Short mmCIF file of C-alpha atoms in Angstrom, two decimals:
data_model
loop_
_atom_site.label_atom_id
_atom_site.label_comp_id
_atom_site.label_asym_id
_atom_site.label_seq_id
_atom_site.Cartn_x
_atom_site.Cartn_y
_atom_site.Cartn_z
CA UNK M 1 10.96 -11.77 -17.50
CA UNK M 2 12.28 -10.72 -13.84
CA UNK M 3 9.25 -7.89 -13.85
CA UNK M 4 6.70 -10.93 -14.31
CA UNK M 5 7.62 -12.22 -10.99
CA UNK M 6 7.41 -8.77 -9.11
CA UNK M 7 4.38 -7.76 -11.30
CA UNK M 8 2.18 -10.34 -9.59
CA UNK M 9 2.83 -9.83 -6.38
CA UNK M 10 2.03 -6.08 -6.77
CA UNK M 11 -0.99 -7.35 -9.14
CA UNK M 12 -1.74 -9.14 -5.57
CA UNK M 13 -1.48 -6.50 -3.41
CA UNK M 14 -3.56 -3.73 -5.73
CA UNK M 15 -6.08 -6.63 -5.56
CA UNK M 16 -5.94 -6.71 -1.76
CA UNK M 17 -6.29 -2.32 -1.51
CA UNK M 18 -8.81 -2.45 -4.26
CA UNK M 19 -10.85 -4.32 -1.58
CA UNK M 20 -10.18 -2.28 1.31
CA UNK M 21 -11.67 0.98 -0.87
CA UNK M 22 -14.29 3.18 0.59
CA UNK M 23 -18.12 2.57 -0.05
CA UNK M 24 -18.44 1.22 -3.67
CA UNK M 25 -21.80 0.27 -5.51
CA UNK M 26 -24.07 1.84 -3.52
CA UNK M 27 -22.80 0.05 -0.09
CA UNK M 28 -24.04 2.18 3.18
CA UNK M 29 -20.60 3.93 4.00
CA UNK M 30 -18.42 2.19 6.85
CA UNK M 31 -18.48 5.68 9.10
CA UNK M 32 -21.08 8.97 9.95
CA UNK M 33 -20.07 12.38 8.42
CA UNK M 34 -19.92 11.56 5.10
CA UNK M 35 -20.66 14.61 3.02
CA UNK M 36 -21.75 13.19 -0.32
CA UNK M 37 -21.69 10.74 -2.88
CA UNK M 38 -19.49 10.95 -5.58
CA UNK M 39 -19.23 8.96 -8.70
CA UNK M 40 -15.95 7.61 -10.17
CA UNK M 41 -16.81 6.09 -13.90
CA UNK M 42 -14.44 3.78 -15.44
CA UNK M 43 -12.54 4.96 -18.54
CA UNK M 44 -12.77 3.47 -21.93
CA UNK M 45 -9.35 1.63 -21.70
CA UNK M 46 -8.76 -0.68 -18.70
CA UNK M 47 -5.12 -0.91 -17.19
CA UNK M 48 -2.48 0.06 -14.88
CA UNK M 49 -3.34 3.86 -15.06
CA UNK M 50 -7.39 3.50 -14.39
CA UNK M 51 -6.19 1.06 -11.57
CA UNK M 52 -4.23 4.27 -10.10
CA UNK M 53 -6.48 6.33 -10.79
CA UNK M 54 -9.28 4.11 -8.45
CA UNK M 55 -6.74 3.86 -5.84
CA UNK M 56 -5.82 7.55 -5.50
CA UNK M 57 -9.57 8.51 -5.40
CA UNK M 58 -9.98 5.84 -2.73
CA UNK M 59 -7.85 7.02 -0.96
CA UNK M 60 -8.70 10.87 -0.50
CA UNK M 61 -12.61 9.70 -0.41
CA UNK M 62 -11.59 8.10 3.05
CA UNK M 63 -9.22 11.41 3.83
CA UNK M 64 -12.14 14.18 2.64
CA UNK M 65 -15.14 12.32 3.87
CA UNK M 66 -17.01 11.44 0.57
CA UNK M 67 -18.93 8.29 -0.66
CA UNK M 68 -16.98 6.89 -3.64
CA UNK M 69 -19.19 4.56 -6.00
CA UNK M 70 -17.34 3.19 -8.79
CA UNK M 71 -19.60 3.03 -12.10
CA UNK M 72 -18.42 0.30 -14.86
CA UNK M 73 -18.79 1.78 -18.04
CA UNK M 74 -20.11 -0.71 -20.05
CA UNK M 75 -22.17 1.01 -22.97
CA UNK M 76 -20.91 4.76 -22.93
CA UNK M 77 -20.11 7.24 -20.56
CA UNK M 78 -23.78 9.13 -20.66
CA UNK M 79 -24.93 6.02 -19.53
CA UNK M 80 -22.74 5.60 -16.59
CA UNK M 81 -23.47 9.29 -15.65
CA UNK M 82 -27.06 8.48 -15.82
CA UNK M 83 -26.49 5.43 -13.97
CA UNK M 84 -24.60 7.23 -11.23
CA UNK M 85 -27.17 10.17 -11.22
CA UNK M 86 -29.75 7.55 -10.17
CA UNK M 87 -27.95 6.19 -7.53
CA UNK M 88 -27.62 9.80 -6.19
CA UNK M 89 -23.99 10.83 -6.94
CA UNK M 90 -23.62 14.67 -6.43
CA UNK M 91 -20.00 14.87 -8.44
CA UNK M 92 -19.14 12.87 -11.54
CA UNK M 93 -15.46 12.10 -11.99
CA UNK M 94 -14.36 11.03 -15.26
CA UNK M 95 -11.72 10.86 -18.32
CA UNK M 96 -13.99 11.84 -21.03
CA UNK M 97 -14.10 9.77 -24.12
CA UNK M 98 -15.10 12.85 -26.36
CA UNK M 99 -15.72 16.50 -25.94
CA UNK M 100 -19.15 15.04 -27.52
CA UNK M 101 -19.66 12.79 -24.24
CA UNK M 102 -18.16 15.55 -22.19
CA UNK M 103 -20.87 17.76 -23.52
CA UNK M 104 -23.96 15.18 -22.90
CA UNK M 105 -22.51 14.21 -19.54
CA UNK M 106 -22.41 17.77 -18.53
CA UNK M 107 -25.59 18.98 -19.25
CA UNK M 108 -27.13 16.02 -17.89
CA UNK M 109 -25.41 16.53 -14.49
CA UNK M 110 -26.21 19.92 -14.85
CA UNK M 111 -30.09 19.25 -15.11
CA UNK M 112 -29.16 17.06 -12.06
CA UNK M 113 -27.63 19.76 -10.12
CA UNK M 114 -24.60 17.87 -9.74
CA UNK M 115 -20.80 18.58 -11.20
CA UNK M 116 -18.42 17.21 -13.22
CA UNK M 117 -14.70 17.11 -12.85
CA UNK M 118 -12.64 15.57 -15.75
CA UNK M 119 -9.46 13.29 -15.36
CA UNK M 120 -6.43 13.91 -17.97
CA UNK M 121 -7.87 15.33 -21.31
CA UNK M 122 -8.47 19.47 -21.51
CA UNK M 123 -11.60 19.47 -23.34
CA UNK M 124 -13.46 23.22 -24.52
CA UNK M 125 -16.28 22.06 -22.89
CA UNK M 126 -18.15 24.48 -20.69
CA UNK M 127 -19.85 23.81 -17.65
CA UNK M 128 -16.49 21.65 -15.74
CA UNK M 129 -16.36 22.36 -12.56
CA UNK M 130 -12.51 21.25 -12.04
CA UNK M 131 -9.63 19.40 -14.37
CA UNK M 132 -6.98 17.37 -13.46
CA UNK M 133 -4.41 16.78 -16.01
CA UNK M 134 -0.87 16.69 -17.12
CA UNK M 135 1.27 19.50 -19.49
CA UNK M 136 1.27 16.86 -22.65
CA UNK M 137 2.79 19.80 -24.32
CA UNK M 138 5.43 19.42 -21.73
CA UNK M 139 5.43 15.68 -21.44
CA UNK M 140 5.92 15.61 -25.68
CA UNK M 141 9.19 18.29 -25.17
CA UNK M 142 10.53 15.79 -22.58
CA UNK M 143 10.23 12.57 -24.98
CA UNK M 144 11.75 14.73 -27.78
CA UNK M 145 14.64 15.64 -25.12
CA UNK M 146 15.08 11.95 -24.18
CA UNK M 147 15.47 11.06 -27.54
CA UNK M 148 17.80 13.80 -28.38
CA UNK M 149 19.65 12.76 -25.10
CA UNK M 150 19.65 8.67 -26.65
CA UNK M 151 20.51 9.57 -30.34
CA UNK M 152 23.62 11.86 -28.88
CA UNK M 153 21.77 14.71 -31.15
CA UNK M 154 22.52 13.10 -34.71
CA UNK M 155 19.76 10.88 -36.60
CA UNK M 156 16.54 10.26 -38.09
CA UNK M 157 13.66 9.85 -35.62
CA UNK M 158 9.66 8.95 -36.50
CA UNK M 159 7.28 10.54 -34.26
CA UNK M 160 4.42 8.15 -34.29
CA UNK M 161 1.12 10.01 -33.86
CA UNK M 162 -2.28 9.09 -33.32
CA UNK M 163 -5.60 8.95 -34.77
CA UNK M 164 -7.29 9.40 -31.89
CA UNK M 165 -9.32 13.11 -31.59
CA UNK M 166 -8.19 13.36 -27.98
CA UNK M 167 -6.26 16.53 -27.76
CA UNK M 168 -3.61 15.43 -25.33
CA UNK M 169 -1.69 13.01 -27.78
CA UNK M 170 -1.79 16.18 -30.32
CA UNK M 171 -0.25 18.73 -27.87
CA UNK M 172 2.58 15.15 -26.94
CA UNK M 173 3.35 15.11 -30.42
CA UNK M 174 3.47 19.32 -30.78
CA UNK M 175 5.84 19.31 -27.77
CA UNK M 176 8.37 16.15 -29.89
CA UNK M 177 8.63 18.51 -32.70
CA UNK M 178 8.93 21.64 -30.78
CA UNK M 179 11.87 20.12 -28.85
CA UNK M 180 13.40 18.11 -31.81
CA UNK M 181 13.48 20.97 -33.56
CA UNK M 182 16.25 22.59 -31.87
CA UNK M 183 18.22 19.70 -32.54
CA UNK M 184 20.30 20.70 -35.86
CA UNK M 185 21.14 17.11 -36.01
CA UNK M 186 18.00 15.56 -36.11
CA UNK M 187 15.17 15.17 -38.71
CA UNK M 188 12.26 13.93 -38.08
CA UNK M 189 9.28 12.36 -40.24
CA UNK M 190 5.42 12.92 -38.85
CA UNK M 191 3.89 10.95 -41.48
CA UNK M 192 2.56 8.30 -39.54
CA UNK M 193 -0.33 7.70 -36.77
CA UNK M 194 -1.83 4.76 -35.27
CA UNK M 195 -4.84 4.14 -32.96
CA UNK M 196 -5.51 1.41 -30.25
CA UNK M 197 -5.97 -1.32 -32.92
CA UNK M 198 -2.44 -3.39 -32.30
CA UNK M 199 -2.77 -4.78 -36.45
CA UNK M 200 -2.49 -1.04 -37.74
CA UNK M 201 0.07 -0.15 -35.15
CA UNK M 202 2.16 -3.05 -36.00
CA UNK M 203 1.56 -2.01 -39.51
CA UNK M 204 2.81 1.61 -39.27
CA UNK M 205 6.08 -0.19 -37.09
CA UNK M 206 6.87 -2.58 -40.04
CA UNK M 207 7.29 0.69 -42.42
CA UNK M 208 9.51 2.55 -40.25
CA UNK M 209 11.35 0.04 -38.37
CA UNK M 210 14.27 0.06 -40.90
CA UNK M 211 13.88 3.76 -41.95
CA UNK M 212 14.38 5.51 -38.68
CA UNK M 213 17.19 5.49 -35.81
CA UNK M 214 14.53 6.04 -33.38
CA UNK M 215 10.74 5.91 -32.78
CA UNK M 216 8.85 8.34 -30.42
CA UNK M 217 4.88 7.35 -29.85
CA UNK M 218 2.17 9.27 -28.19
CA UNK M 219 0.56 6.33 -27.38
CA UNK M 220 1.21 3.04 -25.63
CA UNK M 221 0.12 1.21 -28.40
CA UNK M 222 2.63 2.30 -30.64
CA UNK M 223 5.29 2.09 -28.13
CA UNK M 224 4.35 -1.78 -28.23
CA UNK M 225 4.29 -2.88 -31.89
CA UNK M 226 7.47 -0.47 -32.06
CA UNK M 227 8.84 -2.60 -29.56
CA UNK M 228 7.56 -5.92 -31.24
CA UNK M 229 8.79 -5.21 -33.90
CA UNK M 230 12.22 -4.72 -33.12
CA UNK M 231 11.99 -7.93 -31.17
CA UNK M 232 10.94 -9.47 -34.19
CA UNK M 233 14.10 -8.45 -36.17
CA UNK M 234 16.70 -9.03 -34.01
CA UNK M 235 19.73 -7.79 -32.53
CA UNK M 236 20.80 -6.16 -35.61
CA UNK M 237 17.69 -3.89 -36.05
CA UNK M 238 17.08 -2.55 -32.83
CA UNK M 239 16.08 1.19 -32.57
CA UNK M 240 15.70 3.77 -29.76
CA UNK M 241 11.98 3.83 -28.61
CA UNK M 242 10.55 6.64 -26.63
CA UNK M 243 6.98 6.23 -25.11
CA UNK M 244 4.36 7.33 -22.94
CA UNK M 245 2.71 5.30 -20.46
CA UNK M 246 2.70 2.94 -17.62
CA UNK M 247 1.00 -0.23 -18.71
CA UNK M 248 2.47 -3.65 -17.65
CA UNK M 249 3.53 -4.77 -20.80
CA UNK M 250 5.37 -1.68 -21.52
CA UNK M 251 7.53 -1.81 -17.71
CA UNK M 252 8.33 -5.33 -19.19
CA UNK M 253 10.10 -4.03 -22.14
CA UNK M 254 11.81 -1.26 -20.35
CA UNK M 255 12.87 -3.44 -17.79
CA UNK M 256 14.26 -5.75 -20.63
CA UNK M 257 15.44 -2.42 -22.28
CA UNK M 258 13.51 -3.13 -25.57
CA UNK M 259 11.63 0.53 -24.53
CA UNK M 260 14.44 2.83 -23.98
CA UNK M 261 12.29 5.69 -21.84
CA UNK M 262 8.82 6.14 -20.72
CA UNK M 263 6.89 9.34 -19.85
CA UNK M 264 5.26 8.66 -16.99
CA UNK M 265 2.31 10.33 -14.97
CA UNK M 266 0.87 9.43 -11.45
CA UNK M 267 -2.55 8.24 -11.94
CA UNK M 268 -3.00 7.83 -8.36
CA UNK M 269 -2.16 11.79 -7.48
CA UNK M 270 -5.05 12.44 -10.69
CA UNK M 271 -7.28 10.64 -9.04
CA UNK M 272 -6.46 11.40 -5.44
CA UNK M 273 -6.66 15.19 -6.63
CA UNK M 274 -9.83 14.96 -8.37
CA UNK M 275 -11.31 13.72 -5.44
CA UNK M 276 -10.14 16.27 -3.21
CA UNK M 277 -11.55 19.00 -6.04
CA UNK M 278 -15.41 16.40 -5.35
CA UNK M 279 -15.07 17.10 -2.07
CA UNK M 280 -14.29 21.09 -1.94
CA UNK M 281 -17.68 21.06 -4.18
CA UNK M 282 -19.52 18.87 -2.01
CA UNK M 283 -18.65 21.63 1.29
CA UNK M 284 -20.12 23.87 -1.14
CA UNK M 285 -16.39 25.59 -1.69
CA UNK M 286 -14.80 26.85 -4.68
CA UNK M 287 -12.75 24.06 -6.43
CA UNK M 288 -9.68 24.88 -8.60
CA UNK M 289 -10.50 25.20 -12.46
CA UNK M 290 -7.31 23.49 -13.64
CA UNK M 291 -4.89 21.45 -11.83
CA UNK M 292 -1.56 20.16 -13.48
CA UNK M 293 0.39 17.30 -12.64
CA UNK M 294 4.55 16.34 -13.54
CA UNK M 295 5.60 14.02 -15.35
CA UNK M 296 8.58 11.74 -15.92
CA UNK M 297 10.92 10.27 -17.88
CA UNK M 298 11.69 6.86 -16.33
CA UNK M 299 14.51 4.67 -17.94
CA UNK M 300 15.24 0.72 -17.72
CA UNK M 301 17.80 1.55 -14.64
CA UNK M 302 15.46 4.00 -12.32
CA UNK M 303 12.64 2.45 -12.60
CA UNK M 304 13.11 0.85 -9.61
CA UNK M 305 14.02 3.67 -7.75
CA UNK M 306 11.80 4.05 -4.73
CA UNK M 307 10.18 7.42 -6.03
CA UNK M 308 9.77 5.86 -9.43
CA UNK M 309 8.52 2.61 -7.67
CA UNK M 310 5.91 5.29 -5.71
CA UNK M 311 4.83 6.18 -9.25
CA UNK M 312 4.73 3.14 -11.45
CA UNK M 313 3.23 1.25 -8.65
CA UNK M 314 1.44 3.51 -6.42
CA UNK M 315 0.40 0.72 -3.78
CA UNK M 316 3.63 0.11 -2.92
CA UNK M 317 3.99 1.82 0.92
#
Protein backbone atom coordinates (compact mmCIF):
# COMPACT_ATOMS: atom_id res chain seq x y z
CA UNK A 1 0.00 0.00 0.00
CA UNK A 2 1.37 3.69 -0.86
CA UNK A 3 1.06 4.46 3.21
CA UNK A 4 3.59 1.42 3.75
CA UNK A 5 6.24 3.29 2.00
CA UNK A 6 5.65 6.70 3.87
CA UNK A 7 4.88 4.78 7.15
CA UNK A 8 8.50 3.69 7.47
CA UNK A 9 10.16 6.51 6.92
CA UNK A 10 8.09 8.30 9.63
CA UNK A 11 8.48 4.84 11.69
CA UNK A 12 12.31 6.04 11.06
CA UNK A 13 12.19 9.30 12.07
CA UNK A 14 9.90 8.70 15.50
CA UNK A 15 12.78 6.20 16.05
CA UNK A 16 15.40 8.91 15.56
CA UNK A 17 13.21 11.70 18.19
CA UNK A 18 12.47 8.84 20.47
CA UNK A 19 16.30 8.94 20.95
CA UNK A 20 16.84 12.48 21.24
CA UNK A 21 14.11 12.47 24.42
CA UNK A 22 15.01 14.03 27.68
CA UNK A 23 16.58 11.95 30.62
CA UNK A 24 14.98 8.43 30.47
CA UNK A 25 15.71 5.43 32.94
CA UNK A 26 17.18 7.10 35.52
CA UNK A 27 20.04 8.85 33.20
CA UNK A 28 21.63 12.11 35.11
CA UNK A 29 19.70 14.89 33.09
CA UNK A 30 21.73 16.54 30.08
CA UNK A 31 21.32 20.30 31.81
CA UNK A 32 21.17 22.11 35.68
CA UNK A 33 17.71 23.46 36.79
CA UNK A 34 15.81 20.63 36.51
CA UNK A 35 12.93 20.80 38.94
CA UNK A 36 11.90 17.18 39.39
CA UNK A 37 11.50 13.85 38.24
CA UNK A 38 8.54 12.76 36.73
CA UNK A 39 7.40 9.38 35.72
CA UNK A 40 5.73 8.56 32.36
CA UNK A 41 4.37 4.68 32.59
CA UNK A 42 3.60 2.91 29.49
CA UNK A 43 -0.06 2.04 28.79
CA UNK A 44 -1.46 -1.38 28.47
CA UNK A 45 -1.74 -1.25 24.60
CA UNK A 46 1.41 -0.36 22.61
CA UNK A 47 1.00 1.76 19.30
CA UNK A 48 0.90 4.87 17.40
CA UNK A 49 -1.02 6.82 20.18
CA UNK A 50 1.41 5.76 23.33
CA UNK A 51 4.24 6.65 20.77
CA UNK A 52 2.58 10.32 20.73
CA UNK A 53 1.90 10.38 23.78
CA UNK A 54 6.02 9.77 24.74
CA UNK A 55 6.86 12.30 22.25
CA UNK A 56 4.59 15.14 23.42
CA UNK A 57 5.74 14.59 27.08
CA UNK A 58 9.31 14.71 25.77
CA UNK A 59 8.93 17.39 24.45
CA UNK A 60 7.41 19.83 27.19
CA UNK A 61 9.86 17.91 29.84
CA UNK A 62 12.73 19.72 27.83
CA UNK A 63 10.35 23.09 27.55
CA UNK A 64 9.21 23.02 31.59
CA UNK A 65 12.44 21.77 33.01
CA UNK A 66 11.46 18.26 34.39
CA UNK A 67 13.24 14.81 34.42
CA UNK A 68 11.13 12.44 32.28
CA UNK A 69 11.77 8.59 33.09
CA UNK A 70 9.82 6.35 31.04
CA UNK A 71 8.59 3.16 33.13
CA UNK A 72 7.72 -0.13 30.92
CA UNK A 73 4.82 -1.60 32.29
CA UNK A 74 5.43 -5.01 32.24
CA UNK A 75 3.32 -6.69 35.14
CA UNK A 76 0.64 -3.93 36.09
CA UNK A 77 0.53 -0.43 36.55
CA UNK A 78 0.97 -0.52 40.64
CA UNK A 79 4.04 -2.01 39.86
CA UNK A 80 5.37 0.53 37.54
CA UNK A 81 4.23 3.26 40.05
CA UNK A 82 6.13 1.48 42.64
CA UNK A 83 8.92 1.08 40.38
CA UNK A 84 8.97 4.77 39.51
CA UNK A 85 8.41 5.77 43.25
CA UNK A 86 11.77 4.06 43.93
CA UNK A 87 13.59 5.68 41.45
CA UNK A 88 12.31 8.98 43.00
CA UNK A 89 9.63 10.27 40.56
CA UNK A 90 7.62 13.13 42.27
CA UNK A 91 4.54 12.99 39.50
CA UNK A 92 3.15 9.81 37.98
CA UNK A 93 1.68 10.21 34.51
CA UNK A 94 -0.47 7.56 33.30
CA UNK A 95 -3.65 6.12 31.25
CA UNK A 96 -5.10 4.07 33.91
CA UNK A 97 -6.01 0.54 33.16
CA UNK A 98 -8.90 0.53 35.83
CA UNK A 99 -10.42 2.90 38.28
CA UNK A 100 -9.19 -0.25 40.51
CA UNK A 101 -5.41 0.53 39.45
CA UNK A 102 -6.21 4.19 39.50
CA UNK A 103 -7.22 3.74 43.07
CA UNK A 104 -3.96 1.58 44.23
CA UNK A 105 -1.71 3.85 42.21
CA UNK A 106 -3.09 6.81 43.95
CA UNK A 107 -2.89 6.02 47.33
CA UNK A 108 0.41 4.65 46.92
CA UNK A 109 1.73 7.96 45.46
CA UNK A 110 -0.10 9.55 47.97
CA UNK A 111 1.79 7.68 50.90
CA UNK A 112 4.76 8.81 48.69
CA UNK A 113 3.89 12.36 48.68
CA UNK A 114 3.91 12.44 45.09
CA UNK A 115 0.84 13.07 42.41
CA UNK A 116 -0.81 11.54 39.84
CA UNK A 117 -2.12 12.95 36.63
CA UNK A 118 -4.15 10.59 34.32
CA UNK A 119 -3.96 10.48 30.39
CA UNK A 120 -7.45 9.98 28.41
CA UNK A 121 -9.96 8.01 30.66
CA UNK A 122 -12.20 10.25 33.40
CA UNK A 123 -12.11 7.93 36.19
CA UNK A 124 -14.26 8.81 39.85
CA UNK A 125 -11.24 8.34 41.46
CA UNK A 126 -10.28 10.81 44.15
CA UNK A 127 -7.05 12.02 44.95
CA UNK A 128 -5.94 13.13 40.81
CA UNK A 129 -4.20 15.88 40.81
CA UNK A 130 -4.88 16.80 36.94
CA UNK A 131 -6.69 14.93 33.73
CA UNK A 132 -6.06 15.18 30.34
CA UNK A 133 -8.61 13.82 28.08
CA UNK A 134 -10.88 14.11 25.15
CA UNK A 135 -15.06 14.86 25.06
CA UNK A 136 -15.75 10.96 23.92
CA UNK A 137 -19.25 12.09 24.36
CA UNK A 138 -18.37 14.56 21.72
CA UNK A 139 -16.04 12.44 19.69
CA UNK A 140 -19.16 9.53 19.60
CA UNK A 141 -21.76 12.62 18.25
CA UNK A 142 -19.12 13.35 15.56
CA UNK A 143 -18.81 9.53 14.29
CA UNK A 144 -22.65 9.37 14.41
CA UNK A 145 -22.58 12.77 12.25
CA UNK A 146 -20.01 11.29 9.82
CA UNK A 147 -22.01 8.46 9.30
CA UNK A 148 -25.18 10.32 8.88
CA UNK A 149 -23.10 12.61 6.49
CA UNK A 150 -21.84 8.96 4.43
CA UNK A 151 -25.30 7.17 4.50
CA UNK A 152 -26.94 10.64 3.00
CA UNK A 153 -29.34 10.19 6.27
CA UNK A 154 -31.22 6.90 5.08
CA UNK A 155 -30.07 3.27 6.37
CA UNK A 156 -29.35 0.78 8.87
CA UNK A 157 -26.14 1.36 10.86
CA UNK A 158 -24.50 -1.12 13.81
CA UNK A 159 -22.81 0.70 16.47
CA UNK A 160 -20.22 -1.74 17.60
CA UNK A 161 -19.55 -1.35 21.33
CA UNK A 162 -17.17 -2.63 23.65
CA UNK A 163 -16.65 -4.83 26.48
CA UNK A 164 -14.16 -3.03 27.90
CA UNK A 165 -15.20 -1.18 31.56
CA UNK A 166 -13.33 1.92 30.44
CA UNK A 167 -15.83 4.68 30.50
CA UNK A 168 -14.65 6.58 27.48
CA UNK A 169 -15.82 3.95 24.78
CA UNK A 170 -19.35 4.08 26.78
CA UNK A 171 -19.78 7.91 26.64
CA UNK A 172 -18.31 7.27 22.26
CA UNK A 173 -21.05 5.00 21.89
CA UNK A 174 -23.76 7.39 24.08
CA UNK A 175 -22.69 10.31 21.83
CA UNK A 176 -23.46 7.65 18.19
CA UNK A 177 -26.87 7.20 19.47
CA UNK A 178 -27.47 10.61 20.74
CA UNK A 179 -26.53 11.99 17.29
CA UNK A 180 -28.10 9.12 15.18
CA UNK A 181 -31.00 9.68 16.79
CA UNK A 182 -31.95 12.78 15.19
CA UNK A 183 -31.62 11.15 12.04
CA UNK A 184 -35.41 10.07 11.12
CA UNK A 185 -33.82 8.01 8.50
CA UNK A 186 -31.64 5.96 10.31
CA UNK A 187 -31.99 2.94 12.70
CA UNK A 188 -29.57 1.69 14.43
CA UNK A 189 -28.88 -1.80 16.27
CA UNK A 190 -26.55 -1.71 19.71
CA UNK A 191 -26.59 -5.30 20.15
CA UNK A 192 -23.15 -5.99 19.69
CA UNK A 193 -19.62 -5.32 21.56
CA UNK A 194 -16.23 -6.57 21.12
CA UNK A 195 -12.97 -6.27 23.11
CA UNK A 196 -9.24 -6.25 21.98
CA UNK A 197 -9.33 -10.00 21.13
CA UNK A 198 -9.25 -9.70 17.01
CA UNK A 199 -11.19 -13.64 16.89
CA UNK A 200 -14.36 -12.14 18.77
CA UNK A 201 -14.17 -8.91 16.88
CA UNK A 202 -14.02 -10.64 13.64
CA UNK A 203 -16.79 -12.70 15.00
CA UNK A 204 -19.23 -9.87 15.87
CA UNK A 205 -18.11 -8.38 11.97
CA UNK A 206 -19.15 -11.71 10.28
CA UNK A 207 -22.85 -11.24 11.88
CA UNK A 208 -23.37 -7.82 10.83
CA UNK A 209 -21.43 -7.44 7.78
CA UNK A 210 -24.48 -8.29 5.55
CA UNK A 211 -27.15 -6.87 7.95
CA UNK A 212 -26.10 -3.29 8.19
CA UNK A 213 -25.32 -0.33 5.58
CA UNK A 214 -22.79 0.87 7.90
CA UNK A 215 -20.65 0.00 10.96
CA UNK A 216 -19.57 2.58 13.65
CA UNK A 217 -16.88 1.08 16.40
CA UNK A 218 -15.64 2.59 19.57
CA UNK A 219 -12.69 0.82 19.27
CA UNK A 220 -9.89 0.24 16.82
CA UNK A 221 -10.28 -3.23 16.98
CA UNK A 222 -13.56 -3.35 15.66
CA UNK A 223 -12.85 -0.81 13.09
CA UNK A 224 -10.30 -3.59 11.82
CA UNK A 225 -12.18 -6.91 11.59
CA UNK A 226 -15.06 -4.51 10.23
CA UNK A 227 -12.70 -3.61 7.72
CA UNK A 228 -11.42 -7.27 7.16
CA UNK A 229 -14.21 -8.34 6.73
CA UNK A 230 -15.44 -6.37 4.05
CA UNK A 231 -12.15 -7.04 2.35
CA UNK A 232 -12.91 -10.49 2.67
CA UNK A 233 -16.24 -10.25 0.73
CA UNK A 234 -15.54 -8.23 -1.95
CA UNK A 235 -16.55 -5.43 -3.96
CA UNK A 236 -20.08 -6.26 -3.71
CA UNK A 237 -20.33 -6.18 0.15
CA UNK A 238 -18.60 -3.24 1.10
CA UNK A 239 -20.12 -1.05 3.93
CA UNK A 240 -19.48 2.43 5.39
CA UNK A 241 -17.10 2.08 8.45
CA UNK A 242 -16.70 4.77 10.99
CA UNK A 243 -13.85 4.45 13.63
CA UNK A 244 -11.84 5.84 16.24
CA UNK A 245 -8.23 5.81 16.33
CA UNK A 246 -4.91 6.37 14.83
CA UNK A 247 -3.11 3.07 14.65
CA UNK A 248 -1.06 2.19 11.49
CA UNK A 249 -3.07 -0.42 10.27
CA UNK A 250 -6.14 1.59 10.44
CA UNK A 251 -4.36 4.92 8.23
CA UNK A 252 -3.71 1.94 5.80
CA UNK A 253 -7.28 1.21 5.26
CA UNK A 254 -8.37 4.76 5.17
CA UNK A 255 -5.80 5.58 2.89
CA UNK A 256 -7.06 2.57 0.72
CA UNK A 257 -10.63 3.84 1.65
CA UNK A 258 -11.66 0.43 3.17
CA UNK A 259 -12.21 2.83 6.63
CA UNK A 260 -14.37 5.57 5.45
CA UNK A 261 -13.59 8.18 8.60
CA UNK A 262 -11.56 8.13 11.67
CA UNK A 263 -11.94 10.11 14.93
CA UNK A 264 -8.85 11.20 15.69
CA UNK A 265 -7.12 12.73 18.89
CA UNK A 266 -3.53 14.22 19.32
CA UNK A 267 -1.70 12.02 21.60
CA UNK A 268 1.21 14.18 21.45
CA UNK A 269 -0.81 17.54 22.78
CA UNK A 270 -2.15 14.71 25.84
CA UNK A 271 1.00 14.05 26.61
CA UNK A 272 2.71 17.36 26.02
CA UNK A 273 -0.20 18.80 28.31
CA UNK A 274 0.11 16.39 31.01
CA UNK A 275 3.50 17.23 31.34
CA UNK A 276 3.08 20.78 31.53
CA UNK A 277 0.16 20.01 34.42
CA UNK A 278 3.81 17.63 36.21
CA UNK A 279 5.54 20.52 36.01
CA UNK A 280 3.00 23.35 37.49
CA UNK A 281 2.94 20.63 40.51
CA UNK A 282 6.51 20.22 40.69
CA UNK A 283 6.84 24.58 41.17
CA UNK A 284 4.51 23.76 43.81
CA UNK A 285 1.52 25.63 41.65
CA UNK A 286 -1.97 24.79 41.24
CA UNK A 287 -2.49 22.48 38.17
CA UNK A 288 -5.80 22.43 36.22
CA UNK A 289 -8.31 19.61 37.40
CA UNK A 290 -9.53 18.74 33.91
CA UNK A 291 -8.16 19.54 30.63
CA UNK A 292 -10.02 18.64 27.28
CA UNK A 293 -8.65 18.10 24.03
CA UNK A 294 -10.55 18.21 20.11
CA UNK A 295 -10.93 15.81 18.14
CA UNK A 296 -11.32 14.95 14.46
CA UNK A 297 -12.86 13.40 11.88
CA UNK A 298 -10.17 12.64 9.27
CA UNK A 299 -11.26 11.04 5.86
CA UNK A 300 -9.17 8.99 3.12
CA UNK A 301 -8.61 12.52 1.15
CA UNK A 302 -7.38 14.94 4.23
CA UNK A 303 -5.47 12.87 5.79
CA UNK A 304 -2.68 14.17 4.28
CA UNK A 305 -3.40 17.54 4.87
CA UNK A 306 -0.55 19.21 6.68
CA UNK A 307 -2.67 19.85 9.96
CA UNK A 308 -3.96 16.33 9.75
CA UNK A 309 -0.34 15.15 8.92
CA UNK A 310 0.63 17.38 12.37
CA UNK A 311 -1.87 15.05 14.06
CA UNK A 312 -1.62 11.56 12.71
CA UNK A 313 2.07 11.90 12.72
CA UNK A 314 3.10 14.32 15.24
CA UNK A 315 6.98 14.13 14.39
CA UNK A 316 6.53 15.41 11.28
CA UNK A 317 8.06 19.34 11.56
Amino acid sequence: MRLLARGSLLWAALAVLLLQGCSERGQPPAEDGIIGRVALIAPQMDGALADSIRLGAEAAAKEFGCELIYIEEVTGQQNAAEKALKEGASVLLLDPDSSGQLEAVVEMAQNNEAAVITLNDVYPVKGVASTVTINNLEAGRLAGSAMAELLRGKGKVALLGSDSRAPGYAERAQGVLEELGRQPGITVDDGYSCGTSPDGCAEAARQLINEVDGIIAVQEQGALSAADESLRRGEGSRIRIVGFGSETPQLELLQDGIIDRLIVQSGFNAGYLGMKQAGMVLRGEKPEVKLTLATKAVTPDSMFWMDNQKLLFPFVK
